[in-house]
Amino acid sequence: MAKKKEPVLIDGKVVSQKIKDEIKKEVADLIDKKDSSPHLAAVLVGDDPASQTYVAAKEKAAHSVGIISSTYRYPEDITENELLEVIEFLNNDDEIDGFIVQLPLPAHINEDHIISAIHPSKDVDGFTPVNIGNMVLNRPGYLPATPYGIMELLKAYKINTEGKHCVVVGRSNIVGRPVSILLSQKRNPGNATVTLCHSKTKNLKEITLSADILICAIGKPQFITGDMVKEGAVVIDVGIHRLGDDSAKKGYRLVGDVLFKDVYKKASFITPVPGGVGPMTIAMLLKNTLLAHKKEFYS
Ligand code: GUN
């Protein structure tokens, strides 16, 4: 029997670098025209190590393309009202084009209240009800960065989604639900037949086995195994987890929601972890910031 072709590794580092290079060029052109640099702010509450790492990475990436970034840090015990005042300040500060509130927030703060207070024109995370509504209605707005990044990866690798069965595993507001909506819409990539699966889905394996495109955003390490994937499927792995590994220098290695070594044998295209979807998220946040600076939207 002929040996199965190796899958194409979807390289998020290369695609995100290309997007960042385009942003950098556009920012340089803006400065040449005596416009100001775009300015992204991040609000960071408490000292969750993962959030600190993410915000530091966002700042570094912003600087690398000429976007100004500032981080507003607050202690864990900030009240909801105090945080709402910060949002109000950022909404009204003309120097700031867009801002994000890094999640999760401490338990005593209602995330919905905080996110809803962000002005939609500065919501470069695309998390506010207005931007989510615009996305659902296929109207101009800001797309959440990770789903936006997944769309760009599919586009970059010319993966045809039209009429395909796309199975999304995970229904989070940040990834699973928006990506399922985008791929079902009349757009490119899009026009797919989408099934959204979650923790209560029955016969999950039966459904994932029928996926032409499988998007894994369930938040469980190595949850999707080889026997759940159809031969030739396109596999997009959104998860990122630390798995203890004594043989690794740091004592852990990064894995996704997919058991890569087995699923690799089935897929036609697959995103690695790290280096797949992850780098795209920050690139699309920067893209949204540039759009916000120009008072433009994704459409
Ligand atoms: N926490 C985990 N991912 C994200 C993100 O994309 N944006 C924000 N604001 N918080 C997060």
PDB file of C-alpha atoms and ligand atoms in Angstrom:
ATOM      1  CA  MET A   1       0.000   0.000   0.000  1.00  0.00           C
ATOM      2  CA  ALA A   2       1.237   3.501  -0.810  1.00  0.00           C
ATOM      3  CA  LYS A   3       2.598   5.377   2.171  1.00  0.00           C
ATOM      4  CA  LYS A   4       0.294   8.163   3.385  1.00  0.00           C
ATOM      5  CA  LYS A   5       1.432  11.650   2.484  1.00  0.00           C
ATOM      6  CA  GLU A   6       2.841  13.679   5.364  1.00  0.00           C
ATOM      7  CA  PRO A   7       0.436  16.424   6.470  1.00  0.00           C
ATOM      8  CA  VAL A   8       1.179  20.083   5.879  1.00  0.00           C
ATOM      9  CA  LEU A   9       2.170  21.798   9.122  1.00  0.00           C
ATOM     10  CA  ILE A  10       0.285  25.080   9.363  1.00  0.00           C
ATOM     11  CA  ASP A  11       2.965  27.514  10.457  1.00  0.00           C
ATOM     12  CA  GLY A  12       1.413  30.250  12.573  1.00  0.00           C
ATOM     13  CA  LYS A  13       4.806  31.836  13.190  1.00  0.00           C
ATOM     14  CA  VAL A  14       5.344  32.471   9.479  1.00  0.00           C
ATOM     15  CA  VAL A  15       1.778  33.681   8.800  1.00  0.00           C
ATOM     16  CA  SER A  16       1.681  35.919  11.897  1.00  0.00           C
ATOM     17  CA  GLN A  17       5.096  37.388  11.031  1.00  0.00           C
ATOM     18  CA  LYS A  18       3.834  38.288   7.568  1.00  0.00           C
ATOM     19  CA  ILE A  19       0.806  40.024   9.106  1.00  0.00           C
ATOM     20  CA  LYS A  20       3.029  41.847  11.615  1.00  0.00           C
ATOM     21  CA  ASP A  21       5.378  42.925   8.800  1.00  0.00           C
ATOM     22  CA  GLU A  22       2.402  44.410   6.931  1.00  0.00           C
ATOM     23  CA  ILE A  23       1.251  46.217  10.104  1.00  0.00           C
ATOM     24  CA  LYS A  24       4.773  47.529  10.720  1.00  0.00           C
ATOM     25  CA  LYS A  25       4.954  48.923   7.202  1.00  0.00           C
ATOM     26  CA  GLU A  26       1.558  50.579   7.536  1.00  0.00           C
ATOM     27  CA  VAL A  27       2.495  52.103  10.903  1.00  0.00           C
ATOM     28  CA  ALA A  28       5.747  53.450   9.415  1.00  0.00           C
ATOM     29  CA  ASP A  29       3.740  54.980   6.534  1.00  0.00           C
ATOM     30  CA  LEU A  30       1.369  56.620   9.054  1.00  0.00           C
ATOM     31  CA  ILE A  31       4.322  58.168  10.888  1.00  0.00           C
ATOM     32  CA  ASP A  32       5.797  59.376   7.562  1.00  0.00           C
ATOM     33  CA  LYS A  33       2.501  61.134   6.966  1.00  0.00           C
ATOM     34  CA  LYS A  34       2.834  62.836  10.382  1.00  0.00           C
ATOM     35  CA  ASP A  35       0.061  60.704  11.852  1.00  0.00           C
ATOM     36  CA  SER A  36       0.670  59.322  15.367  1.00  0.00           C
ATOM     37  CA  SER A  37       1.495  55.692  16.152  1.00  0.00           C
ATOM     38  CA  PRO A  38      -1.443  53.487  17.113  1.00  0.00           C
ATOM     39  CA  HIS A  39      -1.716  53.001  20.861  1.00  0.00           C
ATOM     40  CA  LEU A  40      -2.880  49.798  22.554  1.00  0.00           C
ATOM     41  CA  ALA A  41      -3.528  49.652  26.292  1.00  0.00           C
ATOM     42  CA  ALA A  42      -3.945  46.563  28.468  1.00  0.00           C
ATOM     43  CA  VAL A  43      -5.593  46.398  31.868  1.00  0.00           C
ATOM     44  CA  LEU A  44      -4.082  43.760  34.115  1.00  0.00           C
ATOM     45  CA  VAL A  45      -5.622  42.953  37.502  1.00  0.00           C
ATOM     46  CA  GLY A  46      -3.815  40.835  40.085  1.00  0.00           C
ATOM     47  CA  ASP A  47      -0.716  38.741  39.543  1.00  0.00           C
ATOM     48  CA  ASP A  48      -1.849  35.640  37.706  1.00  0.00           C
ATOM     49  CA  PRO A  49       1.399  34.388  36.087  1.00  0.00           C
ATOM     50  CA  ALA A  50      -0.246  33.322  32.802  1.00  0.00           C
ATOM     51  CA  SER A  51      -1.951  36.719  32.413  1.00  0.00           C
ATOM     52  CA  GLN A  52       1.345  38.497  33.138  1.00  0.00           C
ATOM     53  CA  THR A  53       3.064  36.420  30.453  1.00  0.00           C
ATOM     54  CA  TYR A  54       0.306  37.102  27.889  1.00  0.00           C
ATOM     55  CA  VAL A  55       0.283  40.836  28.521  1.00  0.00           C
ATOM     56  CA  ALA A  56       4.102  41.012  28.359  1.00  0.00           C
ATOM     57  CA  ALA A  57       3.984  39.154  25.012  1.00  0.00           C
ATOM     58  CA  LYS A  58       1.340  41.573  23.692  1.00  0.00           C
ATOM     59  CA  GLU A  59       3.473  44.581  24.724  1.00  0.00           C
ATOM     60  CA  LYS A  60       6.579  43.125  23.092  1.00  0.00           C
ATOM     61  CA  ALA A  61       4.724  42.362  19.855  1.00  0.00           C
ATOM     62  CA  ALA A  62       3.166  45.834  19.788  1.00  0.00           C
ATOM     63  CA  HIS A  63       6.583  47.477  20.135  1.00  0.00           C
ATOM     64  CA  SER A  64       7.997  45.252  17.394  1.00  0.00           C
ATOM     65  CA  VAL A  65       5.576  46.804  14.865  1.00  0.00           C
ATOM     66  CA  GLY A  66       5.736  50.381  16.156  1.00  0.00           C
ATOM     67  CA  ILE A  67       2.472  50.299  18.109  1.00  0.00           C
ATOM     68  CA  ILE A  68       2.694  52.098  21.463  1.00  0.00           C
ATOM     69  CA  SER A  69       1.548  49.945  24.360  1.00  0.00           C
ATOM     70  CA  SER A  70       0.806  50.758  27.959  1.00  0.00           C
ATOM     71  CA  THR A  71      -0.244  48.422  30.716  1.00  0.00           C
ATOM     72  CA  TYR A  72      -2.462  49.572  33.562  1.00  0.00           C
ATOM     73  CA  ARG A  73      -1.813  47.306  36.541  1.00  0.00           C
ATOM     74  CA  TYR A  74      -4.146  47.031  39.520  1.00  0.00           C
ATOM     75  CA  PRO A  75      -4.083  44.918  42.680  1.00  0.00           C
ATOM     76  CA  GLU A  76      -6.259  41.831  43.050  1.00  0.00           C
ATOM     77  CA  ASP A  77      -8.553  43.658  45.521  1.00  0.00           C
ATOM     78  CA  ILE A  78      -9.578  46.502  43.175  1.00  0.00           C
ATOM     79  CA  THR A  79     -13.363  46.904  43.354  1.00  0.00           C
ATOM     80  CA  GLU A  80     -15.685  46.535  40.388  1.00  0.00           C
ATOM     81  CA  ASN A  81     -16.572  50.218  40.586  1.00  0.00           C
ATOM     82  CA  GLU A  82     -12.926  51.260  40.601  1.00  0.00           C
ATOM     83  CA  LEU A  83     -12.294  49.086  37.560  1.00  0.00           C
ATOM     84  CA  LEU A  84     -15.335  50.582  35.817  1.00  0.00           C
ATOM     85  CA  GLU A  85     -13.777  54.006  36.399  1.00  0.00           C
ATOM     86  CA  VAL A  86     -10.575  52.802  34.716  1.00  0.00           C
ATOM     87  CA  ILE A  87     -12.622  51.631  31.708  1.00  0.00           C
ATOM     88  CA  GLU A  88     -14.379  54.983  31.560  1.00  0.00           C
ATOM     89  CA  PHE A  89     -11.020  56.772  31.627  1.00  0.00           C
ATOM     90  CA  LEU A  90      -9.664  54.625  28.780  1.00  0.00           C
ATOM     91  CA  ASN A  91     -12.892  55.015  26.762  1.00  0.00           C
ATOM     92  CA  ASN A  92     -12.432  58.797  26.917  1.00  0.00           C
ATOM     93  CA  ASP A  93      -8.667  59.018  26.436  1.00  0.00           C
ATOM     94  CA  ASP A  94      -8.145  60.171  22.839  1.00  0.00           C
ATOM     95  CA  GLU A  95      -4.512  59.005  22.925  1.00  0.00           C
ATOM     96  CA  ILE A  96      -5.590  55.376  23.230  1.00  0.00           C
ATOM     97  CA  ASP A  97      -6.970  53.709  20.096  1.00  0.00           C
ATOM     98  CA  GLY A  98      -7.926  50.411  21.660  1.00  0.00           C
ATOM     99  CA  PHE A  99      -7.593  48.481  24.894  1.00  0.00           C
ATOM    100  CA  ILE A 100      -8.096  45.066  26.365  1.00  0.00           C
ATOM    101  CA  VAL A 101      -8.949  43.862  29.851  1.00  0.00           C
ATOM    102  CA  GLN A 102      -6.941  40.714  30.404  1.00  0.00           C
ATOM    103  CA  LEU A 103      -9.133  37.835  31.567  1.00  0.00           C
ATOM    104  CA  PRO A 104      -9.757  36.130  33.909  1.00  0.00           C
ATOM    105  CA  LEU A 105     -10.643  38.796  36.454  1.00  0.00           C
ATOM    106  CA  PRO A 106     -10.787  38.084  40.214  1.00  0.00           C
ATOM    107  CA  ALA A 107     -13.974  36.288  41.287  1.00  0.00           C
ATOM    108  CA  HIS A 108     -15.477  39.323  43.047  1.00  0.00           C
ATOM    109  CA  ILE A 109     -15.596  41.249  39.753  1.00  0.00           C
ATOM    110  CA  ASN A 110     -18.345  40.556  37.239  1.00  0.00           C
ATOM    111  CA  GLU A 111     -16.582  40.127  33.898  1.00  0.00           C
ATOM    112  CA  ASP A 112     -19.758  40.873  31.943  1.00  0.00           C
ATOM    113  CA  HIS A 113     -20.129  44.242  33.645  1.00  0.00           C
ATOM    114  CA  ILE A 114     -16.534  45.169  32.847  1.00  0.00           C
ATOM    115  CA  ILE A 115     -16.513  43.941  29.236  1.00  0.00           C
ATOM    116  CA  SER A 116     -19.861  45.599  28.503  1.00  0.00           C
ATOM    117  CA  ALA A 117     -18.463  48.935  29.702  1.00  0.00           C
ATOM    118  CA  ILE A 118     -15.726  48.969  27.027  1.00  0.00           C
ATOM    119  CA  HIS A 119     -16.648  51.300  24.185  1.00  0.00           C
ATOM    120  CA  PRO A 120     -17.146  49.110  21.070  1.00  0.00           C
ATOM    121  CA  SER A 121     -14.905  51.410  18.988  1.00  0.00           C
ATOM    122  CA  LYS A 122     -12.001  50.634  21.360  1.00  0.00           C
ATOM    123  CA  ASP A 123     -12.828  46.941  21.896  1.00  0.00           C
ATOM    124  CA  VAL A 124      -9.881  45.452  19.999  1.00  0.00           C
ATOM    125  CA  ASP A 125     -10.483  42.064  21.681  1.00  0.00           C
ATOM    126  CA  GLY A 126     -13.918  41.962  20.024  1.00  0.00           C
ATOM    127  CA  PHE A 127     -15.503  40.821  23.303  1.00  0.00           C
ATOM    128  CA  THR A 128     -18.255  43.415  23.816  1.00  0.00           C
ATOM    129  CA  PRO A 129     -21.898  42.533  23.123  1.00  0.00           C
ATOM    130  CA  VAL A 130     -21.950  45.129  20.313  1.00  0.00           C
ATOM    131  CA  ASN A 131     -18.976  43.633  18.479  1.00  0.00           C
ATOM    132  CA  ILE A 132     -20.230  40.094  19.016  1.00  0.00           C
ATOM    133  CA  GLY A 133     -23.613  41.196  17.659  1.00  0.00           C
ATOM    134  CA  ASN A 134     -21.954  42.800  14.639  1.00  0.00           C
ATOM    135  CA  MET A 135     -19.999  39.614  14.015  1.00  0.00           C
ATOM    136  CA  VAL A 136     -23.140  37.449  14.215  1.00  0.00           C
ATOM    137  CA  LEU A 137     -24.899  39.769  11.753  1.00  0.00           C
ATOM    138  CA  ASN A 138     -21.833  39.809   9.461  1.00  0.00           C
ATOM    139  CA  ARG A 139     -21.503  43.560   9.870  1.00  0.00           C
ATOM    140  CA  PRO A 140     -18.302  45.604  10.255  1.00  0.00           C
ATOM    141  CA  GLY A 141     -16.776  45.453  13.738  1.00  0.00           C
ATOM    142  CA  TYR A 142     -13.825  43.931  15.594  1.00  0.00           C
ATOM    143  CA  LEU A 143     -13.461  40.164  15.536  1.00  0.00           C
ATOM    144  CA  PRO A 144     -12.108  38.330  18.559  1.00  0.00           C
ATOM    145  CA  ALA A 145      -8.422  37.754  17.872  1.00  0.00           C
ATOM    146  CA  THR A 146      -8.184  33.963  18.044  1.00  0.00           C
ATOM    147  CA  PRO A 147     -11.118  33.222  15.674  1.00  0.00           C
ATOM    148  CA  TYR A 148      -9.804  35.995  13.402  1.00  0.00           C
ATOM    149  CA  GLY A 149      -6.389  34.293  13.464  1.00  0.00           C
ATOM    150  CA  ILE A 150      -7.915  30.914  12.591  1.00  0.00           C
ATOM    151  CA  MET A 151      -9.682  32.492   9.592  1.00  0.00           C
ATOM    152  CA  GLU A 152      -6.375  34.000   8.452  1.00  0.00           C
ATOM    153  CA  LEU A 153      -4.582  30.651   8.768  1.00  0.00           C
ATOM    154  CA  LEU A 154      -7.245  28.917   6.665  1.00  0.00           C
ATOM    155  CA  LYS A 155      -6.945  31.716   4.095  1.00  0.00           C
ATOM    156  CA  ALA A 156      -3.129  31.631   4.045  1.00  0.00           C
ATOM    157  CA  TYR A 157      -3.106  27.887   3.343  1.00  0.00           C
ATOM    158  CA  LYS A 158      -5.952  28.202   0.807  1.00  0.00           C
ATOM    159  CA  ILE A 159      -8.020  25.649   2.702  1.00  0.00           C
ATOM    160  CA  ASN A 160     -11.419  25.435   1.067  1.00  0.00           C
ATOM    161  CA  THR A 161     -14.199  25.526   3.653  1.00  0.00           C
ATOM    162  CA  GLU A 162     -17.184  25.913   1.315  1.00  0.00           C
ATOM    163  CA  GLY A 163     -19.681  23.085   1.733  1.00  0.00           C
ATOM    164  CA  LYS A 164     -17.295  21.298   4.114  1.00  0.00           C
ATOM    165  CA  HIS A 165     -18.343  19.823   7.411  1.00  0.00           C
ATOM    166  CA  CYS A 166     -16.598  21.850  10.054  1.00  0.00           C
ATOM    167  CA  VAL A 167     -16.746  20.493  13.591  1.00  0.00           C
ATOM    168  CA  VAL A 168     -15.847  22.852  16.422  1.00  0.00           C
ATOM    169  CA  VAL A 169     -15.199  21.239  19.798  1.00  0.00           C
ATOM    170  CA  GLY A 170     -15.699  23.794  22.584  1.00  0.00           C
ATOM    171  CA  ARG A 171     -18.280  26.575  22.923  1.00  0.00           C
ATOM    172  CA  SER A 172     -16.381  29.373  24.700  1.00  0.00           C
ATOM    173  CA  ASN A 173     -17.365  32.963  23.985  1.00  0.00           C
ATOM    174  CA  ILE A 174     -13.756  33.717  23.005  1.00  0.00           C
ATOM    175  CA  VAL A 175     -13.081  30.914  20.513  1.00  0.00           C
ATOM    176  CA  GLY A 176     -15.511  28.039  19.901  1.00  0.00           C
ATOM    177  CA  ARG A 177     -18.750  29.959  19.497  1.00  0.00           C
ATOM    178  CA  PRO A 178     -17.391  32.829  17.370  1.00  0.00           C
ATOM    179  CA  VAL A 179     -15.397  30.548  15.066  1.00  0.00           C
ATOM    180  CA  SER A 180     -18.465  28.349  14.558  1.00  0.00           C
ATOM    181  CA  ILE A 181     -20.466  31.444  13.570  1.00  0.00           C
ATOM    182  CA  LEU A 182     -17.803  32.836  11.233  1.00  0.00           C
ATOM    183  CA  LEU A 183     -17.346  29.556   9.370  1.00  0.00           C
ATOM    184  CA  SER A 184     -21.089  29.156   8.881  1.00  0.00           C
ATOM    185  CA  GLN A 185     -21.426  32.602   7.310  1.00  0.00           C
ATOM    186  CA  LYS A 186     -21.522  33.624   3.692  1.00  0.00           C
ATOM    187  CA  ARG A 187     -17.859  34.676   3.545  1.00  0.00           C
ATOM    188  CA  ASN A 188     -14.474  33.287   2.665  1.00  0.00           C
ATOM    189  CA  PRO A 189     -13.358  31.297   4.596  1.00  0.00           C
ATOM    190  CA  GLY A 190     -16.910  30.318   5.464  1.00  0.00           C
ATOM    191  CA  ASN A 191     -19.936  28.703   3.820  1.00  0.00           C
ATOM    192  CA  ALA A 192     -19.227  25.583   5.856  1.00  0.00           C
ATOM    193  CA  THR A 193     -21.766  23.299   7.482  1.00  0.00           C
ATOM    194  CA  VAL A 194     -20.863  23.678  11.126  1.00  0.00           C
ATOM    195  CA  THR A 195     -21.451  21.431  14.123  1.00  0.00           C
ATOM    196  CA  LEU A 196     -20.614  22.901  17.527  1.00  0.00           C
ATOM    197  CA  CYS A 197     -19.799  20.236  20.122  1.00  0.00           C
ATOM    198  CA  HIS A 198     -19.246  20.672  23.853  1.00  0.00           C
ATOM    199  CA  SER A 199     -18.974  18.792  27.127  1.00  0.00           C
ATOM    200  CA  LYS A 200     -22.573  17.556  26.940  1.00  0.00           C
ATOM    201  CA  THR A 201     -22.402  16.335  23.328  1.00  0.00           C
ATOM    202  CA  LYS A 202     -23.342  12.700  22.899  1.00  0.00           C
ATOM    203  CA  ASN A 203     -21.467  10.523  20.387  1.00  0.00           C
ATOM    204  CA  LEU A 204     -18.660  13.081  20.122  1.00  0.00           C
ATOM    205  CA  LYS A 205     -16.361  10.658  18.326  1.00  0.00           C
ATOM    206  CA  GLU A 206     -19.018   9.879  15.713  1.00  0.00           C
ATOM    207  CA  ILE A 207     -19.295  13.612  14.980  1.00  0.00           C
ATOM    208  CA  THR A 208     -15.582  14.429  14.976  1.00  0.00           C
ATOM    209  CA  LEU A 209     -14.989  11.471  12.648  1.00  0.00           C
ATOM    210  CA  SER A 210     -17.213  13.133  10.061  1.00  0.00           C
ATOM    211  CA  ALA A 211     -15.301  16.441  10.199  1.00  0.00           C
ATOM    212  CA  ASP A 212     -13.512  17.688   7.094  1.00  0.00           C
ATOM    213  CA  ILE A 213     -12.231  20.519   9.270  1.00  0.00           C
ATOM    214  CA  LEU A 214     -11.854  19.931  13.003  1.00  0.00           C
ATOM    215  CA  ILE A 215     -11.322  22.889  15.314  1.00  0.00           C
ATOM    216  CA  CYS A 216     -10.338  21.850  18.811  1.00  0.00           C
ATOM    217  CA  ALA A 217     -10.938  24.468  21.501  1.00  0.00           C
ATOM    218  CA  ILE A 218     -12.121  22.376  24.433  1.00  0.00           C
ATOM    219  CA  GLY A 219      -9.349  23.377  26.849  1.00  0.00           C
ATOM    220  CA  LYS A 220      -8.355  19.812  27.777  1.00  0.00           C
ATOM    221  CA  PRO A 221      -4.827  18.595  27.074  1.00  0.00           C
ATOM    222  CA  GLN A 222      -4.547  15.981  24.293  1.00  0.00           C
ATOM    223  CA  PHE A 223      -8.296  15.352  24.366  1.00  0.00           C
ATOM    224  CA  ILE A 224      -8.663  14.684  20.638  1.00  0.00           C
ATOM    225  CA  THR A 225      -7.052  11.342  19.833  1.00  0.00           C
ATOM    226  CA  GLY A 226      -6.195   9.780  16.478  1.00  0.00           C
ATOM    227  CA  ASP A 227      -9.250   7.495  16.456  1.00  0.00           C
ATOM    228  CA  MET A 228     -11.510  10.597  16.549  1.00  0.00           C
ATOM    229  CA  VAL A 229     -10.153  12.075  13.315  1.00  0.00           C
ATOM    230  CA  LYS A 230     -11.052  11.261   9.717  1.00  0.00           C
ATOM    231  CA  GLU A 231      -8.261  10.460   7.275  1.00  0.00           C
ATOM    232  CA  GLY A 232      -7.340  13.661   5.426  1.00  0.00           C
ATOM    233  CA  ALA A 233      -9.027  16.089   7.861  1.00  0.00           C
ATOM    234  CA  VAL A 234      -7.747  19.617   8.464  1.00  0.00           C
ATOM    235  CA  VAL A 235      -7.024  19.938  12.199  1.00  0.00           C
ATOM    236  CA  ILE A 236      -6.771  23.287  13.999  1.00  0.00           C
ATOM    237  CA  ASP A 237      -5.632  23.013  17.611  1.00  0.00           C
ATOM    238  CA  VAL A 238      -6.428  26.042  19.769  1.00  0.00           C
ATOM    239  CA  GLY A 239      -5.387  24.551  23.123  1.00  0.00           C
ATOM    240  CA  ILE A 240      -2.157  25.282  24.945  1.00  0.00           C
ATOM    241  CA  HIS A 241      -1.277  23.441  28.154  1.00  0.00           C
ATOM    242  CA  ARG A 242       1.820  22.697  30.200  1.00  0.00           C
ATOM    243  CA  LEU A 243       2.393  18.984  30.609  1.00  0.00           C
ATOM    244  CA  GLY A 244       4.954  17.865  33.214  1.00  0.00           C
ATOM    245  CA  ASP A 245       7.970  16.305  31.483  1.00  0.00           C
ATOM    246  CA  ASP A 246      11.147  15.522  33.434  1.00  0.00           C
ATOM    247  CA  SER A 247      13.127  15.107  30.222  1.00  0.00           C
ATOM    248  CA  ALA A 248      12.378  18.716  29.210  1.00  0.00           C
ATOM    249  CA  LYS A 249      14.721  21.494  30.396  1.00  0.00           C
ATOM    250  CA  LYS A 250      11.876  23.497  31.959  1.00  0.00           C
ATOM    251  CA  GLY A 251      10.281  20.406  33.507  1.00  0.00           C
ATOM    252  CA  TYR A 252       7.271  20.677  31.209  1.00  0.00           C
ATOM    253  CA  ARG A 253       6.362  20.797  27.546  1.00  0.00           C
ATOM    254  CA  LEU A 254       3.536  22.547  25.767  1.00  0.00           C
ATOM    255  CA  VAL A 255       0.728  20.467  24.295  1.00  0.00           C
ATOM    256  CA  GLY A 256      -2.577  21.319  22.687  1.00  0.00           C
ATOM    257  CA  ASP A 257      -6.089  19.896  22.843  1.00  0.00           C
ATOM    258  CA  VAL A 258      -4.956  17.354  20.238  1.00  0.00           C
ATOM    259  CA  LEU A 259      -2.777  14.299  20.771  1.00  0.00           C
ATOM    260  CA  PHE A 260      -0.430  15.483  18.060  1.00  0.00           C
ATOM    261  CA  LYS A 261       1.658  12.377  17.445  1.00  0.00           C
ATOM    262  CA  ASP A 262      -1.421  10.267  16.608  1.00  0.00           C
ATOM    263  CA  VAL A 263      -3.619  12.902  14.929  1.00  0.00           C
ATOM    264  CA  TYR A 264      -0.662  13.933  12.743  1.00  0.00           C
ATOM    265  CA  LYS A 265      -0.878  10.545  11.018  1.00  0.00           C
ATOM    266  CA  LYS A 266      -4.479  11.207   9.957  1.00  0.00           C
ATOM    267  CA  ALA A 267      -4.502  14.905   9.056  1.00  0.00           C
ATOM    268  CA  SER A 268      -3.913  16.583   5.694  1.00  0.00           C
ATOM    269  CA  PHE A 269      -3.141  19.905   7.430  1.00  0.00           C
ATOM    270  CA  ILE A 270      -2.462  20.406  11.135  1.00  0.00           C
ATOM    271  CA  THR A 271      -1.426  23.259  13.438  1.00  0.00           C
ATOM    272  CA  PRO A 272       1.417  22.446  15.859  1.00  0.00           C
ATOM    273  CA  VAL A 273       1.449  23.572  19.505  1.00  0.00           C
ATOM    274  CA  PRO A 274       3.295  25.791  20.055  1.00  0.00           C
ATOM    275  CA  GLY A 275       3.626  27.723  16.795  1.00  0.00           C
ATOM    276  CA  GLY A 276       0.180  27.226  15.274  1.00  0.00           C
ATOM    277  CA  VAL A 277      -2.829  29.283  16.387  1.00  0.00           C
ATOM    278  CA  GLY A 278      -1.027  30.919  19.364  1.00  0.00           C
ATOM    279  CA  PRO A 279       1.125  33.438  17.454  1.00  0.00           C
ATOM    280  CA  MET A 280      -1.879  34.456  15.339  1.00  0.00           C
ATOM    281  CA  THR A 281      -3.879  35.724  18.313  1.00  0.00           C
ATOM    282  CA  ILE A 282      -1.427  38.514  19.111  1.00  0.00           C
ATOM    283  CA  ALA A 283      -0.970  39.437  15.444  1.00  0.00           C
ATOM    284  CA  MET A 284      -4.740  39.878  15.024  1.00  0.00           C
ATOM    285  CA  LEU A 285      -4.954  41.973  18.201  1.00  0.00           C
ATOM    286  CA  LEU A 286      -2.367  44.292  16.633  1.00  0.00           C
ATOM    287  CA  LYS A 287      -4.324  44.281  13.392  1.00  0.00           C
ATOM    288  CA  ASN A 288      -7.481  45.318  15.279  1.00  0.00           C
ATOM    289  CA  THR A 289      -5.508  48.083  17.005  1.00  0.00           C
ATOM    290  CA  LEU A 290      -4.313  49.433  13.664  1.00  0.00           C
ATOM    291  CA  LEU A 291      -7.890  49.302  12.336  1.00  0.00           C
ATOM    292  CA  ALA A 292      -9.145  51.129  15.454  1.00  0.00           C
ATOM    293  CA  HIS A 293      -6.478  53.819  14.990  1.00  0.00           C
ATOM    294  CA  LYS A 294      -7.695  54.333  11.415  1.00  0.00           C
ATOM    295  CA  LYS A 295     -11.314  54.258  12.622  1.00  0.00           C
ATOM    296  CA  GLU A 296     -11.861  51.259  10.377  1.00  0.00           C
ATOM    297  CA  PHE A 297     -13.341  47.822  11.062  1.00  0.00           C
ATOM    298  CA  TYR A 298     -12.997  44.259   9.899  1.00  0.00           C
ATOM    299  CA  SER A 299     -15.604  43.630   7.257  1.00  0.00           C
TER     300      SER A 299
HETATM  301  N1  GUN B   1      -7.411  35.678  28.449  1.00  0.00           N
HETATM  302  C1  GUN B   1      -7.124  34.616  27.676  1.00  0.00           C
HETATM  303  N2  GUN B   1      -7.169  34.975  26.365  1.00  0.00           N
HETATM  304  C2  GUN B   1      -7.490  36.283  26.340  1.00  0.00           C
HETATM  305  C3  GUN B   1      -7.672  37.228  25.286  1.00  0.00           C
HETATM  306  O1  GUN B   1      -7.559  36.926  24.091  1.00  0.00           O
HETATM  307  N3  GUN B   1      -7.995  38.491  25.661  1.00  0.00           N
HETATM  308  C4  GUN B   1      -8.123  38.833  26.960  1.00  0.00           C
HETATM  309  N4  GUN B   1      -8.452  40.085  27.226  1.00  0.00           N
HETATM  310  N5  GUN B   1      -7.966  37.987  27.958  1.00  0.00           N
HETATM  311  C5  GUN B   1      -7.639  36.720  27.650  1.00  0.00           C
END
